[in-house]
Tab-separated table of C-alpha atoms in Angstrom:
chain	number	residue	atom	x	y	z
N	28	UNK	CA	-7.450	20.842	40.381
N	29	UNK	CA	-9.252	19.039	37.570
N	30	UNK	CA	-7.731	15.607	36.169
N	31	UNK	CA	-7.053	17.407	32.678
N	32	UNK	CA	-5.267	20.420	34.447
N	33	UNK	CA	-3.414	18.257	36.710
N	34	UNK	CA	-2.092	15.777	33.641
N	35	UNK	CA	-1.052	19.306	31.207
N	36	UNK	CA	0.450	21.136	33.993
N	37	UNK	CA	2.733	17.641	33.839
N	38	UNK	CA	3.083	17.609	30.604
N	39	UNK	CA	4.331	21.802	30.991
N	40	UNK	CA	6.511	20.510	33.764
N	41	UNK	CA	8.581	17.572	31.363
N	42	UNK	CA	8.657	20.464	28.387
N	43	UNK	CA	5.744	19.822	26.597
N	44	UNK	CA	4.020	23.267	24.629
N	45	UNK	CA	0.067	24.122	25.413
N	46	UNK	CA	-1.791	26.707	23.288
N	47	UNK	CA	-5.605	27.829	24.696
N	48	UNK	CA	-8.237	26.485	22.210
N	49	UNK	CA	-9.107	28.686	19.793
N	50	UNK	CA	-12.810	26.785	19.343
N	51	UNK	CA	-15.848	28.444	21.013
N	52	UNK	CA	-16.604	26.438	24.165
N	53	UNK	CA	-19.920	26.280	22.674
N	54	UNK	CA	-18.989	24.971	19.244
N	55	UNK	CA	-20.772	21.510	18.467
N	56	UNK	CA	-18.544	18.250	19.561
N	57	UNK	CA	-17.086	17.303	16.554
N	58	UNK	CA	-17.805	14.100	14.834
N	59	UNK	CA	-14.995	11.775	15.698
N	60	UNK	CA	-15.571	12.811	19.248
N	61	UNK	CA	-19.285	12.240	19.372
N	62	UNK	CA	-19.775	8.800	21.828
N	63	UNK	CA	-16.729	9.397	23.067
N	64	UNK	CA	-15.951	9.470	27.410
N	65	UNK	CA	-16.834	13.082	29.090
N	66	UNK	CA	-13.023	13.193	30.482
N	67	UNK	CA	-12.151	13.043	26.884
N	68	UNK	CA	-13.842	15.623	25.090
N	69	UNK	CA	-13.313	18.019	28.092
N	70	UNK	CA	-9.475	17.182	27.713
N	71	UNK	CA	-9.523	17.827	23.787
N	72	UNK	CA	-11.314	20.982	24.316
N	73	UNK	CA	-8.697	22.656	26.513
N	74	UNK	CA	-6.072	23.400	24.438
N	75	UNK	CA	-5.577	24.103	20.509
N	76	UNK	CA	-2.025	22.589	20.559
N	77	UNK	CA	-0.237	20.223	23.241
N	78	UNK	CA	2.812	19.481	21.881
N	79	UNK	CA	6.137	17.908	23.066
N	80	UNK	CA	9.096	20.585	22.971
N	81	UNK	CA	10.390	18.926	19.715
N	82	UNK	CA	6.996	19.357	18.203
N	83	UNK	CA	7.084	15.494	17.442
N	84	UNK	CA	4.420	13.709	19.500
N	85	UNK	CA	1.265	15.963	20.176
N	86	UNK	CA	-2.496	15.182	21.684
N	87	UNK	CA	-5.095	15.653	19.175
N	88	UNK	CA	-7.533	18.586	20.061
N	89	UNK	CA	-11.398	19.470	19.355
N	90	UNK	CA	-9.753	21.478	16.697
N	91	UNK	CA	-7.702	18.446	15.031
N	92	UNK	CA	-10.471	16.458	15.255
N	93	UNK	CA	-12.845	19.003	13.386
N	94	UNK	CA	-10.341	19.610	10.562
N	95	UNK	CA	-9.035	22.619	12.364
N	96	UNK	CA	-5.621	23.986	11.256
N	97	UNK	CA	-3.749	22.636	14.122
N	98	UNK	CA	0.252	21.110	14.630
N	99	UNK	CA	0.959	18.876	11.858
N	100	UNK	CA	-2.409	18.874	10.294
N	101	UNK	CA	-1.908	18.853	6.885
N	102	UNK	CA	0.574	15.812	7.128
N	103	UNK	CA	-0.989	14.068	9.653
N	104	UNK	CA	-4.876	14.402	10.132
N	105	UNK	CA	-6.389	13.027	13.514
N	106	UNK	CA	-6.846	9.757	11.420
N	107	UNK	CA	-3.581	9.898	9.316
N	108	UNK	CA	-2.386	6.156	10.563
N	109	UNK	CA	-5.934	4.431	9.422
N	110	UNK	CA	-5.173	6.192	6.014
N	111	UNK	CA	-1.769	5.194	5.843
N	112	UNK	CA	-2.838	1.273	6.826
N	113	UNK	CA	-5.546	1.561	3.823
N	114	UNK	CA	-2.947	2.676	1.136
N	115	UNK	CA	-0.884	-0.285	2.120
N	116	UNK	CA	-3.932	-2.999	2.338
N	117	UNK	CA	-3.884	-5.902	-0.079
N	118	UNK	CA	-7.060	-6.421	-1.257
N	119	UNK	CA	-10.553	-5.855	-0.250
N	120	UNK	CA	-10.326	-8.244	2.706
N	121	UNK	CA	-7.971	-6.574	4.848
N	122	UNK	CA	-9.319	-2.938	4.068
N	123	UNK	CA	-12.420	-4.318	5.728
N	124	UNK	CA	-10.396	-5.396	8.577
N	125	UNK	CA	-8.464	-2.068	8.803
N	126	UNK	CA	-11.629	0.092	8.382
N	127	UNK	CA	-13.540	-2.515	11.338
N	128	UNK	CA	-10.175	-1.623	13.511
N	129	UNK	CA	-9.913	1.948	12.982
N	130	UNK	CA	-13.985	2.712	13.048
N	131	UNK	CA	-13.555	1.247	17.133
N	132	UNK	CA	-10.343	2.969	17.971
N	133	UNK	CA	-10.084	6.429	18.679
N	134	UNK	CA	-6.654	8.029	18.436
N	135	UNK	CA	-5.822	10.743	20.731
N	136	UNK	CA	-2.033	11.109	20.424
N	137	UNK	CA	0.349	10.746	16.995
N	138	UNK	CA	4.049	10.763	17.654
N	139	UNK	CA	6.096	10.966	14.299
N	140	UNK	CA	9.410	10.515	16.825
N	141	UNK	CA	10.907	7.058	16.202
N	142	UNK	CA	8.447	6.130	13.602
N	143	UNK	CA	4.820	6.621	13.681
N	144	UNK	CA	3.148	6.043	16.962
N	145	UNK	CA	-0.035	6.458	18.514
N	146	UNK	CA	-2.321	5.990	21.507
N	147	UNK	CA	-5.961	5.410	20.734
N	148	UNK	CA	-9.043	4.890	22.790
N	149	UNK	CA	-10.611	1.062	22.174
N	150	UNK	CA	-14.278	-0.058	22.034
N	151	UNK	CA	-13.943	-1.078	25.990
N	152	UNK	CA	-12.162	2.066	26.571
N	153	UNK	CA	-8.800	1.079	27.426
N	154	UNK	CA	-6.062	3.040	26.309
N	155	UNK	CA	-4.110	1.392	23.761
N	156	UNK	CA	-0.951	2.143	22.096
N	157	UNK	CA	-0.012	1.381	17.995
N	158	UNK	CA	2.884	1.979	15.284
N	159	UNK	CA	4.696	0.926	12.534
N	160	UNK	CA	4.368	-1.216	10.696
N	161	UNK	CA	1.291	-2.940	11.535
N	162	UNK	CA	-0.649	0.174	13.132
N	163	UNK	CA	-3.647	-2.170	14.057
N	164	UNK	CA	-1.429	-4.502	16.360
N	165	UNK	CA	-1.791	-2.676	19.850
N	166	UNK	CA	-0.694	-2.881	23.776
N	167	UNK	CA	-2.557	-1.487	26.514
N	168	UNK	CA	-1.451	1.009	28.312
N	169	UNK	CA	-4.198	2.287	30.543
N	170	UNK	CA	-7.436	0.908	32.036
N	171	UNK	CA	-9.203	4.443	30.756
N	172	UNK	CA	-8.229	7.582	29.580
N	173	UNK	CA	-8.766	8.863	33.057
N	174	UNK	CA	-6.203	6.498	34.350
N	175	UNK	CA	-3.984	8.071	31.511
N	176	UNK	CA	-4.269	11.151	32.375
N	177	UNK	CA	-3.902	10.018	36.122
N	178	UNK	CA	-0.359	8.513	35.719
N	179	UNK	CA	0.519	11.584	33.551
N	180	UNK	CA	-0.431	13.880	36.430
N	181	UNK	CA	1.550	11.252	38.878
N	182	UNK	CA	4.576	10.645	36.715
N	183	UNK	CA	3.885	7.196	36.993
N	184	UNK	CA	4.973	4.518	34.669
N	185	UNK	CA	2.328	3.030	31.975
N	186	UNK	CA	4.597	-0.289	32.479
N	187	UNK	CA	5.107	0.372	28.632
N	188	UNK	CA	7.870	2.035	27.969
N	189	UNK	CA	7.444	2.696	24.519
N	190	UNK	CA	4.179	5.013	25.523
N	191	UNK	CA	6.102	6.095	28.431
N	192	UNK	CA	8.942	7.747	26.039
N	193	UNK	CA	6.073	9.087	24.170
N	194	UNK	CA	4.893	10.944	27.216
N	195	UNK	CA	8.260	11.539	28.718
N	196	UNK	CA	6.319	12.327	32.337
N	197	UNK	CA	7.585	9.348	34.116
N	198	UNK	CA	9.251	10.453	37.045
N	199	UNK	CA	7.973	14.311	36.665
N	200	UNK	CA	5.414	14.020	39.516
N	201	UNK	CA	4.993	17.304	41.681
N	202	UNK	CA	6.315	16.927	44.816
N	203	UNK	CA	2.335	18.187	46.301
N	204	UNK	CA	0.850	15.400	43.813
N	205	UNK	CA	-1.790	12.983	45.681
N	206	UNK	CA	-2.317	10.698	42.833
């Protein structure tokens, strides 16, 4: 199987919801997505809605990142937590820092569960995770997004636990999983 199938037929297996895209596979890569690694865009293209049972952490899709009407879109666009860290900035100073942090970091999960969370793709391509209150403070949780997507598929530990709750795959592995 392929790396994406392999990580959502994990997520399906620890409860999470997957809806087929609704996008034309030959719709233009939308603009947040543009730059971005291969394993990434063909992830966010697969389904219009990945969601965890209690609809409160979900992957962002092609579709949330093109404005598409999508889980939780009107409350919480694809960049919802860089708009959030603007309203809150003091002065012009740190809205340049917040824009610099958020023009580099790519989110790819939002979690409203126990406070606002998120994972986000950095300028070296690690896979970092962010919240409340200070959204551009961040841990790494994964070398890559295809190391992500490789522990989600293994139900292995991101040796954070916080992200690890987010994902709630640790320890879901398929007995015939090789990774």
């Amino acid at each position: 199987m392929c790396l994406h199938l392999d990580a959502t037929a994990a997520l399906s297996i620890a409860g999470w919801v997957r809806e087929e895209p609704t996008r034309s596979a030959s719709a233009p890569v939308p603009q947040p997505l543009v730059g971005a690694c291969d394993q990434l865009i063909v992830w966010a293209s697969s389904f219009s809605i990945l969601a965890s049972s209690d609809d409160q952490v979900w992957f962002l899709s092609a579709e949330n990142y093109a404005g598409g009407v999508g889980i939780s879109d009107e409350a919480f666009p694809w960049d919802a937590f860089r708009h959030e860290s603007l309203a809150g900035a003091s002065g012009p100073a740190e809205r340049a820092a917040i824009n610099a942090f958020w023009s580099t970091h790519l989110p790819v999960l939002l979690s409203t569960r126990n406070g606002y969370e998120y994972l986000a793709l950095a300028p070296d391509g690690q896979v970092v995770r962010g919240g409340e209150p200070e959204f551009e403070e961040v841990t790494i949780v994964a070398a890559d997004f295809d190391a992500l997507l490789r522990g989600v598929a293994a139900g292995i530990s991101t040796a954070d636990p916080l992200a690890d709750a987010l994902l709630g795959t640790v320890g879901t592995a398929r007995p015939d999983s090789d990774r």
